[in-house]
């Protein structure tokens, strides 16, 4: 048993002062009491920490390297994707492990307690399988064992290069599996997770309606009937047109009509939806996996957050391409995208909750559901996924309640974060991951060697 004590905390009962949290050796919260004398580890403002619900760890190494114009007349998501595919061909298992460890460290330092890794690079460059089909899953797990972040591993089924069934392009052959081979990969990933603490989870990720067949999608949904199911959908308008031309429906329309979309599902992006799709998705119980920084970076478009939230829709936040790891900036970008479109302010706030409160509550609850972690609320019986802000930071000093979240998200940033616990593991102290220096040193070495090779 360990004790934490916070000046203020956001618990299941609301904002409380002088809060003592007892965490069991199993990483689960045993008790939350207010008006207590300080005892054990002290912190300023204690909050439930979200799961980062969408990451492709390796893409971190590309950050800042795709901001020039190429030969294509118009730079776009599709030209970015070509560069990403080309870069990917150089990555070895060691590189992937080092990059994953580094970006997971950044996620923890940004306040995320866990991550859903949407893991789609499975084979060697050229598409030849590794001797152990789980080789790269093992590397993700090895990095996770090092950083301690909570992991929901999502092995990805990727069958073809477009919904007409065209063959995988040269950049995509490291991803490709038939359903039969994917099942073996899924089993290997399950075995790999045995090396991690008990809060890790396994899910299934059919990549997108572009990359899986209708039969492949049905296979993936049936593989582990209770596991989390994540899929990219409705990110780019070209994808909407392609699916509509081939299957006669818009992607979200088709999915909602042909599959039982419920609380197992996390639909990544869901950017381009008609109002009837937004309303139906909101009522389904699924989580919309929003990635505001990546969606801005790739020029995807703006999610209809106002309609979605007013219909009770659940959402969470993913760092996706990992061009920048910042929870506060993801949340701020989500709200600001709505303001810019609607020319309004405090657009996602409600009569009861400020904007910052709506954003954090949504991200912790949606993230927990998407990662299948019994977390997202500071109360007894939940996994201790927590983070703490510095109560003496200039923008937090003397503030109370939801104003703390508004100040953190809109005026502050991740430098306000002092501590992070993942399932009770105290991984960030004084703003730094406990293995910060070693993880940075390894990443620098990897990047240097990649520069020499690419
Ligand atoms: C991905 N990225 O899986 O990393 C994709 C690009 C694809 C985003 N959708 C690859 N943002 O769509 O095939
Ligand atoms: Zn993605």
Short mmCIF file of C-alpha atoms and ligand atoms in Angstrom, two decimals:
data_model
loop_
_atom_site.label_atom_id
_atom_site.label_comp_id
_atom_site.label_asym_id
_atom_site.label_seq_id
_atom_site.Cartn_x
_atom_site.Cartn_y
_atom_site.Cartn_z
CA UNK A 1 0.00 0.00 0.00
CA UNK A 2 1.24 3.50 -0.82
CA UNK A 3 -0.23 6.90 -0.02
CA UNK A 4 -0.42 10.02 -2.18
CA UNK A 5 -1.67 13.29 -0.91
CA UNK A 6 -2.86 16.17 -3.10
CA UNK A 7 -3.85 19.75 -2.32
CA UNK A 8 -6.71 19.42 -4.81
CA UNK A 9 -7.94 16.44 -6.78
CA UNK A 10 -10.65 15.72 -9.33
CA UNK A 11 -12.35 12.61 -7.91
CA UNK A 12 -15.56 10.81 -8.87
CA UNK A 13 -17.32 13.14 -6.38
CA UNK A 14 -15.93 16.25 -8.07
CA UNK A 15 -13.22 18.65 -6.92
CA UNK A 16 -11.94 17.92 -3.42
CA UNK A 17 -9.21 19.33 -1.17
CA UNK A 18 -6.52 17.67 0.95
CA UNK A 19 -7.10 14.35 -0.76
CA UNK A 20 -5.41 11.14 0.25
CA UNK A 21 -5.24 8.34 -2.32
CA UNK A 22 -4.24 4.84 -1.27
CA UNK A 23 -2.84 2.61 -4.00
CA UNK A 24 -2.56 -1.15 -3.56
CA UNK A 25 0.42 -3.19 -4.69
CA UNK A 26 -1.74 -4.36 -7.61
CA UNK A 27 -1.78 -0.80 -9.01
CA UNK A 28 -5.47 -0.37 -8.18
CA UNK A 29 -6.80 2.53 -6.11
CA UNK A 30 -7.86 1.23 -2.69
CA UNK A 31 -9.31 4.43 -1.20
CA UNK A 32 -9.84 8.14 -1.94
CA UNK A 33 -10.55 10.38 1.04
CA UNK A 34 -10.75 14.16 1.29
CA UNK A 35 -9.88 16.58 4.11
CA UNK A 36 -6.93 14.45 5.23
CA UNK A 37 -3.65 15.46 6.80
CA UNK A 38 -0.70 15.23 4.42
CA UNK A 39 0.85 11.76 4.43
CA UNK A 40 3.13 9.93 1.95
CA UNK A 41 4.03 11.40 -1.44
CA UNK A 42 2.70 14.95 -1.79
CA UNK A 43 1.53 16.61 -4.98
CA UNK A 44 -0.36 19.70 -6.10
CA UNK A 45 -3.32 18.95 -8.36
CA UNK A 46 -4.10 15.30 -8.92
CA UNK A 47 -6.07 14.20 -11.98
CA UNK A 48 -7.06 10.97 -13.70
CA UNK A 49 -4.70 10.39 -16.59
CA UNK A 50 -5.88 9.46 -20.07
CA UNK A 51 -4.84 6.65 -22.37
CA UNK A 52 -3.37 7.93 -25.62
CA UNK A 53 -5.73 5.95 -27.82
CA UNK A 54 -3.85 6.01 -31.13
CA UNK A 55 -0.13 5.86 -31.88
CA UNK A 56 2.18 4.62 -34.60
CA UNK A 57 5.34 4.84 -32.51
CA UNK A 58 7.88 4.62 -35.37
CA UNK A 59 6.49 7.76 -37.06
CA UNK A 60 8.02 9.83 -34.23
CA UNK A 61 11.35 9.60 -36.02
CA UNK A 62 9.88 11.45 -39.04
CA UNK A 63 8.78 14.49 -37.03
CA UNK A 64 9.87 17.72 -38.68
CA UNK A 65 11.07 15.97 -41.81
CA UNK A 66 7.98 16.30 -44.00
CA UNK A 67 7.42 20.05 -44.02
CA UNK A 68 8.95 20.88 -47.41
CA UNK A 69 7.25 20.66 -50.80
CA UNK A 70 8.15 17.66 -52.90
CA UNK A 71 7.85 17.19 -56.66
CA UNK A 72 4.10 16.75 -56.46
CA UNK A 73 2.27 19.91 -57.48
CA UNK A 74 0.28 19.83 -54.25
CA UNK A 75 1.59 18.54 -50.94
CA UNK A 76 -1.05 16.47 -49.15
CA UNK A 77 -1.75 13.53 -46.90
CA UNK A 78 -0.96 11.26 -49.86
CA UNK A 79 2.46 12.80 -50.56
CA UNK A 80 3.24 12.64 -46.82
CA UNK A 81 2.27 8.99 -46.88
CA UNK A 82 4.75 8.30 -49.71
CA UNK A 83 7.57 9.85 -47.64
CA UNK A 84 6.49 7.92 -44.57
CA UNK A 85 6.50 4.64 -46.50
CA UNK A 86 9.94 5.38 -47.95
CA UNK A 87 11.40 6.17 -44.53
CA UNK A 88 9.88 3.09 -43.00
CA UNK A 89 11.85 0.78 -45.29
CA UNK A 90 15.05 1.65 -43.43
CA UNK A 91 13.86 0.75 -39.96
CA UNK A 92 15.34 -2.30 -38.22
CA UNK A 93 13.85 -4.01 -35.16
CA UNK A 94 16.44 -2.24 -32.98
CA UNK A 95 15.44 1.14 -34.44
CA UNK A 96 11.78 0.45 -33.79
CA UNK A 97 12.44 -0.53 -30.18
CA UNK A 98 14.54 2.60 -29.53
CA UNK A 99 12.02 4.96 -31.17
CA UNK A 100 9.12 3.34 -29.33
CA UNK A 101 10.87 3.66 -25.97
CA UNK A 102 11.64 7.31 -26.61
CA UNK A 103 8.15 8.29 -27.72
CA UNK A 104 6.52 6.38 -24.85
CA UNK A 105 8.73 8.35 -22.47
CA UNK A 106 7.51 11.58 -24.09
CA UNK A 107 3.91 10.41 -23.75
CA UNK A 108 4.37 9.74 -20.04
CA UNK A 109 6.03 13.12 -19.53
CA UNK A 110 3.05 14.70 -21.33
CA UNK A 111 0.59 13.16 -18.87
CA UNK A 112 -0.60 10.00 -20.63
CA UNK A 113 -0.56 6.88 -18.43
CA UNK A 114 -1.15 4.41 -21.26
CA UNK A 115 -1.12 4.04 -25.03
CA UNK A 116 -2.96 2.04 -27.67
CA UNK A 117 -0.27 1.11 -30.16
CA UNK A 118 -1.82 0.64 -33.62
CA UNK A 119 0.95 -1.63 -34.74
CA UNK A 120 1.13 -2.35 -38.46
CA UNK A 121 4.78 -2.86 -39.43
CA UNK A 122 5.25 -6.60 -39.10
CA UNK A 123 7.73 -7.78 -41.77
CA UNK A 124 11.21 -7.04 -43.06
CA UNK A 125 11.81 -4.49 -45.79
CA UNK A 126 10.83 -6.29 -49.00
CA UNK A 127 7.97 -8.00 -47.19
CA UNK A 128 9.77 -11.15 -46.07
CA UNK A 129 8.46 -12.35 -42.72
CA UNK A 130 10.81 -12.45 -39.74
CA UNK A 131 11.56 -15.91 -38.43
CA UNK A 132 9.28 -15.07 -35.53
CA UNK A 133 6.19 -13.36 -36.92
CA UNK A 134 5.92 -11.55 -33.57
CA UNK A 135 9.42 -10.02 -33.85
CA UNK A 136 8.28 -6.40 -34.06
CA UNK A 137 5.47 -6.94 -31.53
CA UNK A 138 8.17 -8.25 -29.19
CA UNK A 139 10.12 -5.02 -29.78
CA UNK A 140 7.12 -2.84 -28.88
CA UNK A 141 6.69 -4.93 -25.74
CA UNK A 142 10.40 -4.68 -24.88
CA UNK A 143 10.24 -0.87 -25.15
CA UNK A 144 7.11 -0.86 -23.00
CA UNK A 145 8.77 -3.01 -20.34
CA UNK A 146 11.48 -0.33 -20.22
CA UNK A 147 9.21 2.74 -19.99
CA UNK A 148 6.42 1.21 -17.89
CA UNK A 149 3.59 2.84 -19.84
CA UNK A 150 0.30 0.91 -19.88
CA UNK A 151 -0.05 -0.82 -23.23
CA UNK A 152 -3.02 -1.85 -25.32
CA UNK A 153 -1.37 -3.55 -28.26
CA UNK A 154 -3.37 -3.52 -31.48
CA UNK A 155 -1.91 -5.79 -34.16
CA UNK A 156 -3.14 -4.45 -37.49
CA UNK A 157 -4.64 -6.41 -40.36
CA UNK A 158 -3.59 -4.82 -43.67
CA UNK A 159 -4.49 -6.86 -46.77
CA UNK A 160 -4.36 -4.71 -49.87
CA UNK A 161 -3.50 -1.34 -51.36
CA UNK A 162 -7.03 -0.02 -51.92
CA UNK A 163 -10.64 -1.08 -51.64
CA UNK A 164 -10.65 -2.41 -55.21
CA UNK A 165 -8.37 -5.15 -53.86
CA UNK A 166 -5.25 -3.90 -55.67
CA UNK A 167 -1.95 -5.38 -54.54
CA UNK A 168 0.04 -3.76 -51.75
CA UNK A 169 2.30 -0.99 -53.00
CA UNK A 170 6.06 -1.28 -52.49
CA UNK A 171 5.81 0.87 -49.35
CA UNK A 172 3.11 -1.34 -47.88
CA UNK A 173 4.59 -4.83 -48.09
CA UNK A 174 5.97 -4.68 -44.58
CA UNK A 175 2.34 -4.48 -43.34
CA UNK A 176 0.64 -7.19 -45.38
CA UNK A 177 -1.06 -10.29 -43.98
CA UNK A 178 -3.80 -12.66 -45.00
CA UNK A 179 -6.35 -13.35 -42.28
CA UNK A 180 -4.67 -16.74 -41.64
CA UNK A 181 -1.23 -15.24 -41.09
CA UNK A 182 -2.78 -12.41 -39.08
CA UNK A 183 -4.20 -14.95 -36.65
CA UNK A 184 -0.65 -16.25 -36.02
CA UNK A 185 0.55 -12.72 -35.48
CA UNK A 186 -2.29 -12.07 -33.05
CA UNK A 187 -1.29 -15.16 -31.07
CA UNK A 188 2.36 -14.06 -31.05
CA UNK A 189 1.36 -10.61 -29.80
CA UNK A 190 -0.70 -12.22 -27.05
CA UNK A 191 2.33 -14.25 -25.99
CA UNK A 192 4.57 -11.15 -26.02
CA UNK A 193 2.18 -9.32 -23.69
CA UNK A 194 2.82 -12.04 -21.10
CA UNK A 195 6.08 -10.20 -20.34
CA UNK A 196 4.24 -7.06 -19.21
CA UNK A 197 2.32 -6.24 -16.03
CA UNK A 198 -1.29 -7.40 -15.85
CA UNK A 199 -2.81 -4.08 -16.98
CA UNK A 200 -1.65 -4.61 -20.59
CA UNK A 201 -4.34 -5.53 -23.12
CA UNK A 202 -4.61 -6.99 -26.60
CA UNK A 203 -6.98 -5.73 -29.26
CA UNK A 204 -7.48 -6.03 -33.01
CA UNK A 205 -7.11 -3.34 -35.64
CA UNK A 206 -8.40 -3.78 -39.19
CA UNK A 207 -6.40 -0.86 -40.65
CA UNK A 208 -9.10 0.92 -42.66
CA UNK A 209 -11.81 0.18 -45.19
CA UNK A 210 -9.13 0.94 -47.79
CA UNK A 211 -6.78 -1.77 -46.55
CA UNK A 212 -9.04 -4.68 -45.55
CA UNK A 213 -11.59 -6.66 -47.52
CA UNK A 214 -15.15 -7.06 -46.28
CA UNK A 215 -14.31 -10.70 -45.42
CA UNK A 216 -11.09 -9.60 -43.68
CA UNK A 217 -13.01 -7.12 -41.57
CA UNK A 218 -15.52 -9.77 -40.51
CA UNK A 219 -12.64 -12.09 -39.66
CA UNK A 220 -10.93 -9.41 -37.56
CA UNK A 221 -14.10 -8.59 -35.61
CA UNK A 222 -14.63 -12.27 -34.82
CA UNK A 223 -11.07 -13.06 -33.75
CA UNK A 224 -11.46 -11.99 -30.12
CA UNK A 225 -15.11 -11.06 -29.60
CA UNK A 226 -14.61 -8.92 -26.48
CA UNK A 227 -11.28 -7.26 -27.37
CA UNK A 228 -11.00 -3.60 -28.38
CA UNK A 229 -11.49 -3.02 -32.11
CA UNK A 230 -9.81 0.03 -33.64
CA UNK A 231 -9.98 1.20 -37.24
CA UNK A 232 -9.08 4.35 -39.21
CA UNK A 233 -12.13 5.77 -40.92
CA UNK A 234 -13.32 8.83 -42.85
CA UNK A 235 -10.04 10.70 -42.57
CA UNK A 236 -9.58 11.96 -46.09
CA UNK A 237 -12.17 12.99 -48.68
CA UNK A 238 -10.48 10.79 -51.31
CA UNK A 239 -11.20 7.81 -49.08
CA UNK A 240 -14.88 8.79 -48.82
CA UNK A 241 -15.11 8.95 -52.60
CA UNK A 242 -13.28 5.67 -53.11
CA UNK A 243 -15.52 3.71 -50.73
CA UNK A 244 -18.65 5.37 -52.00
CA UNK A 245 -17.78 4.50 -55.59
CA UNK A 246 -16.91 0.89 -54.74
CA UNK A 247 -19.48 0.01 -52.07
CA UNK A 248 -22.24 2.53 -52.71
CA UNK A 249 -22.08 4.07 -49.24
CA UNK A 250 -19.94 6.54 -47.37
CA UNK A 251 -17.43 4.69 -45.12
CA UNK A 252 -19.13 5.49 -41.79
CA UNK A 253 -22.56 4.83 -43.27
CA UNK A 254 -21.40 1.47 -44.58
CA UNK A 255 -19.76 0.47 -41.32
CA UNK A 256 -22.71 1.47 -39.13
CA UNK A 257 -25.10 -0.45 -41.40
CA UNK A 258 -22.98 -3.58 -41.79
CA UNK A 259 -21.38 -4.09 -38.38
CA UNK A 260 -22.58 -3.95 -34.83
CA UNK A 261 -20.64 -0.89 -33.84
CA UNK A 262 -20.73 -0.66 -30.06
CA UNK A 263 -18.51 0.17 -27.07
CA UNK A 264 -15.74 -2.22 -28.27
CA UNK A 265 -15.08 0.03 -31.22
CA UNK A 266 -12.77 2.99 -31.51
CA UNK A 267 -13.08 4.80 -34.83
CA UNK A 268 -9.96 6.78 -35.52
CA UNK A 269 -10.43 10.26 -37.06
CA UNK A 270 -14.11 10.03 -38.13
CA UNK A 271 -13.43 13.43 -39.65
CA UNK A 272 -15.70 13.53 -42.66
CA UNK A 273 -19.22 12.62 -41.63
CA UNK A 274 -22.65 13.85 -42.67
CA UNK A 275 -24.88 14.93 -39.75
CA UNK A 276 -26.80 11.63 -39.81
CA UNK A 277 -23.52 9.69 -39.53
CA UNK A 278 -22.31 11.87 -36.66
CA UNK A 279 -25.56 11.36 -34.77
CA UNK A 280 -25.61 7.60 -35.35
CA UNK A 281 -21.98 7.19 -34.29
CA UNK A 282 -22.65 9.26 -31.17
CA UNK A 283 -25.51 6.96 -30.19
CA UNK A 284 -23.56 3.75 -30.89
CA UNK A 285 -21.47 3.82 -27.70
CA UNK A 286 -18.24 3.66 -29.72
CA UNK A 287 -15.38 6.08 -29.11
CA UNK A 288 -14.33 8.56 -31.80
CA UNK A 289 -10.52 8.49 -31.72
CA UNK A 290 -9.57 12.09 -32.41
CA UNK A 291 -5.97 13.06 -33.19
CA UNK A 292 -6.17 16.87 -33.44
CA UNK A 293 -2.45 17.62 -33.87
CA UNK A 294 -1.92 14.97 -36.54
CA UNK A 295 -5.18 15.87 -38.28
CA UNK A 296 -3.96 19.48 -38.42
CA UNK A 297 -0.50 18.41 -39.55
CA UNK A 298 -1.87 16.23 -42.36
CA UNK A 299 -4.59 18.68 -43.38
CA UNK A 300 -7.37 16.15 -42.80
CA UNK A 301 -10.28 18.42 -41.93
CA UNK A 302 -12.34 19.32 -38.84
CA UNK A 303 -14.34 16.86 -36.77
CA UNK A 304 -17.93 17.87 -36.02
CA UNK A 305 -17.35 17.96 -32.26
CA UNK A 306 -20.31 20.20 -31.47
CA UNK A 307 -22.93 17.93 -33.03
CA UNK A 308 -21.17 14.80 -31.78
CA UNK A 309 -20.91 15.85 -28.13
CA UNK A 310 -24.41 17.31 -28.02
CA UNK A 311 -25.65 13.86 -29.07
CA UNK A 312 -23.76 12.19 -26.21
CA UNK A 313 -20.85 10.94 -28.33
CA UNK A 314 -17.72 9.60 -26.64
CA UNK A 315 -14.27 10.65 -27.74
CA UNK A 316 -10.64 10.19 -26.77
CA UNK A 317 -7.31 11.60 -27.89
CA UNK A 318 -4.54 9.96 -29.91
CA UNK A 319 -1.13 11.29 -30.86
CA UNK A 320 -1.18 9.21 -34.10
CA UNK A 321 1.81 10.34 -36.22
CA UNK A 322 3.59 11.53 -33.06
CA UNK A 323 4.84 14.68 -34.76
CA UNK A 324 4.38 16.34 -31.39
CA UNK A 325 3.56 14.72 -28.06
CA UNK A 326 1.45 17.07 -25.98
CA UNK A 327 -1.81 16.20 -24.26
CA UNK A 328 -2.65 19.81 -23.44
CA UNK A 329 -2.04 20.88 -27.03
CA UNK A 330 -4.20 18.05 -28.42
CA UNK A 331 -7.10 19.17 -26.23
CA UNK A 332 -6.59 22.85 -27.04
CA UNK A 333 -6.37 22.10 -30.77
CA UNK A 334 -9.63 20.16 -30.66
CA UNK A 335 -11.50 23.11 -29.13
CA UNK A 336 -9.76 25.71 -31.30
CA UNK A 337 -10.62 23.83 -34.50
CA UNK A 338 -14.31 24.15 -33.55
CA UNK A 339 -13.91 27.85 -32.68
CA UNK A 340 -12.21 28.65 -35.98
CA UNK A 341 -14.92 26.90 -37.96
CA UNK A 342 -17.90 28.25 -35.99
CA UNK A 343 -16.44 31.64 -35.06
CA UNK A 344 -17.47 31.12 -31.44
CA UNK A 345 -15.86 30.67 -28.03
CA UNK A 346 -16.05 27.97 -25.35
CA UNK A 347 -17.74 25.90 -28.02
CA UNK A 348 -17.52 22.49 -26.32
CA UNK A 349 -18.31 23.77 -22.81
CA UNK A 350 -21.71 22.98 -21.26
CA UNK A 351 -23.84 24.73 -18.66
CA UNK A 352 -22.23 22.58 -15.94
CA UNK A 353 -18.67 22.12 -17.18
CA UNK A 354 -16.02 24.48 -18.48
CA UNK A 355 -14.27 23.76 -21.78
CA UNK A 356 -11.18 22.33 -20.10
CA UNK A 357 -13.29 20.07 -17.92
CA UNK A 358 -15.29 18.74 -20.89
CA UNK A 359 -12.05 18.05 -22.75
CA UNK A 360 -10.25 16.26 -19.91
CA UNK A 361 -13.31 14.27 -18.79
CA UNK A 362 -13.90 13.15 -22.37
CA UNK A 363 -10.29 12.19 -22.99
CA UNK A 364 -9.90 10.14 -19.80
CA UNK A 365 -13.19 8.32 -20.15
CA UNK A 366 -12.96 7.71 -23.89
CA UNK A 367 -9.30 6.72 -23.63
CA UNK A 368 -10.01 4.19 -20.89
CA UNK A 369 -12.84 2.65 -22.91
CA UNK A 370 -10.78 2.47 -26.09
CA UNK A 371 -7.82 0.87 -24.32
CA UNK A 372 -10.06 -1.33 -22.19
CA UNK A 373 -8.45 -0.05 -19.01
CA UNK A 374 -10.57 0.11 -15.88
CA UNK A 375 -9.46 3.70 -15.40
CA UNK A 376 -10.57 7.24 -16.17
CA UNK A 377 -11.98 8.15 -12.75
CA UNK A 378 -10.19 8.80 -9.49
CA UNK A 379 -12.03 6.35 -7.24
CA UNK A 380 -11.52 3.11 -5.34
CA UNK A 381 -11.45 0.02 -7.55
CA UNK A 382 -10.02 1.79 -10.61
CA UNK A 383 -6.51 1.37 -12.01
CA UNK A 384 -4.26 4.14 -10.63
CA UNK A 385 -3.62 6.01 -13.90
CA UNK A 386 -2.95 9.49 -12.52
CA UNK A 387 -1.05 12.67 -13.19
CA UNK A 388 -0.27 15.71 -11.11
CA UNK A 389 0.15 19.40 -11.94
CA UNK A 390 2.37 21.84 -10.09
CA UNK A 391 0.02 23.91 -7.88
CA UNK A 392 2.63 26.67 -7.69
CA UNK A 393 2.83 27.21 -11.49
CA UNK A 394 2.10 30.88 -12.23
CA UNK A 395 -1.12 30.13 -14.08
CA UNK A 396 -2.44 27.69 -11.47
CA UNK A 397 -1.53 29.48 -8.27
CA UNK A 398 -4.60 30.27 -6.14
CA UNK A 399 -7.06 28.75 -8.63
CA UNK A 400 -9.65 26.10 -7.88
CA UNK A 401 -11.85 23.59 -9.65
CA UNK A 402 -12.39 23.62 -13.41
CA UNK A 403 -10.41 26.88 -13.76
CA UNK A 404 -7.32 24.76 -13.05
CA UNK A 405 -8.01 22.65 -16.13
CA UNK A 406 -8.82 25.68 -18.28
CA UNK A 407 -5.53 27.29 -17.24
CA UNK A 408 -3.52 24.11 -17.81
CA UNK A 409 -5.01 23.47 -21.26
CA UNK A 410 -5.38 27.01 -22.64
CA UNK A 411 -2.69 29.02 -20.86
CA UNK A 412 -0.19 26.41 -19.78
CA UNK A 413 1.36 23.31 -21.21
CA UNK A 414 2.98 20.01 -20.28
CA UNK A 415 5.70 21.73 -18.24
CA UNK A 416 3.11 21.99 -15.46
CA UNK A 417 3.16 18.21 -15.07
CA UNK A 418 5.17 16.99 -12.10
CA UNK A 419 4.24 13.31 -11.70
CA UNK A 420 2.63 10.49 -13.65
CA UNK A 421 1.56 7.06 -12.42
CA UNK A 422 0.57 4.22 -14.75
CA UNK A 423 -1.33 1.49 -12.88
CA UNK A 424 0.37 2.78 -9.75
CA UNK A 425 3.87 2.75 -11.29
CA UNK A 426 5.43 6.11 -10.46
CA UNK A 427 7.18 6.80 -13.78
CA UNK A 428 7.47 10.58 -14.01
CA UNK A 429 8.93 12.55 -11.10
CA UNK A 430 9.59 16.29 -11.16
CA UNK A 431 8.49 16.31 -14.79
CA UNK A 432 10.97 13.71 -16.01
CA UNK A 433 10.67 10.04 -16.74
CA UNK A 434 12.75 7.96 -14.33
CA UNK A 435 14.85 6.61 -17.25
CA UNK A 436 14.82 9.85 -19.25
CA UNK A 437 18.55 10.13 -19.91
CA UNK A 438 19.06 6.53 -21.04
CA UNK A 439 16.03 6.60 -23.36
CA UNK A 440 17.14 9.90 -24.92
CA UNK A 441 20.72 8.67 -25.39
CA UNK A 442 19.54 5.53 -27.14
CA UNK A 443 17.18 7.50 -29.38
CA UNK A 444 19.92 9.96 -30.40
CA UNK A 445 22.20 7.10 -31.33
CA UNK A 446 19.45 5.51 -33.39
CA UNK A 447 18.69 8.76 -35.20
CA UNK A 448 22.36 9.34 -35.97
CA UNK A 449 22.68 5.86 -37.43
CA UNK A 450 19.46 6.33 -39.42
CA UNK A 451 20.76 9.58 -40.89
CA UNK A 452 23.84 7.69 -42.02
CA UNK A 453 21.73 4.96 -43.61
CA UNK A 454 18.84 6.89 -45.18
C1 LIG B 1 -1.12 5.16 -40.98
N1 LIG B 1 -1.90 7.38 -41.25
O1 LIG B 1 -1.59 4.03 -40.78
O2 LIG B 1 -0.09 5.54 -40.44
C2 LIG B 1 -1.88 6.09 -41.88
C3 LIG B 1 -1.23 6.16 -43.22
C4 LIG B 1 -2.40 4.50 -44.67
C5 LIG B 1 -3.03 8.08 -41.12
N2 LIG B 1 -4.12 7.56 -41.57
C6 LIG B 1 -1.14 4.84 -43.93
N3 LIG B 1 -3.01 9.26 -40.56
O3 LIG B 1 -3.41 5.16 -44.52
O4 LIG B 1 -2.39 3.51 -45.41
ZN1 LIG B 2 -3.22 6.34 -37.52
#
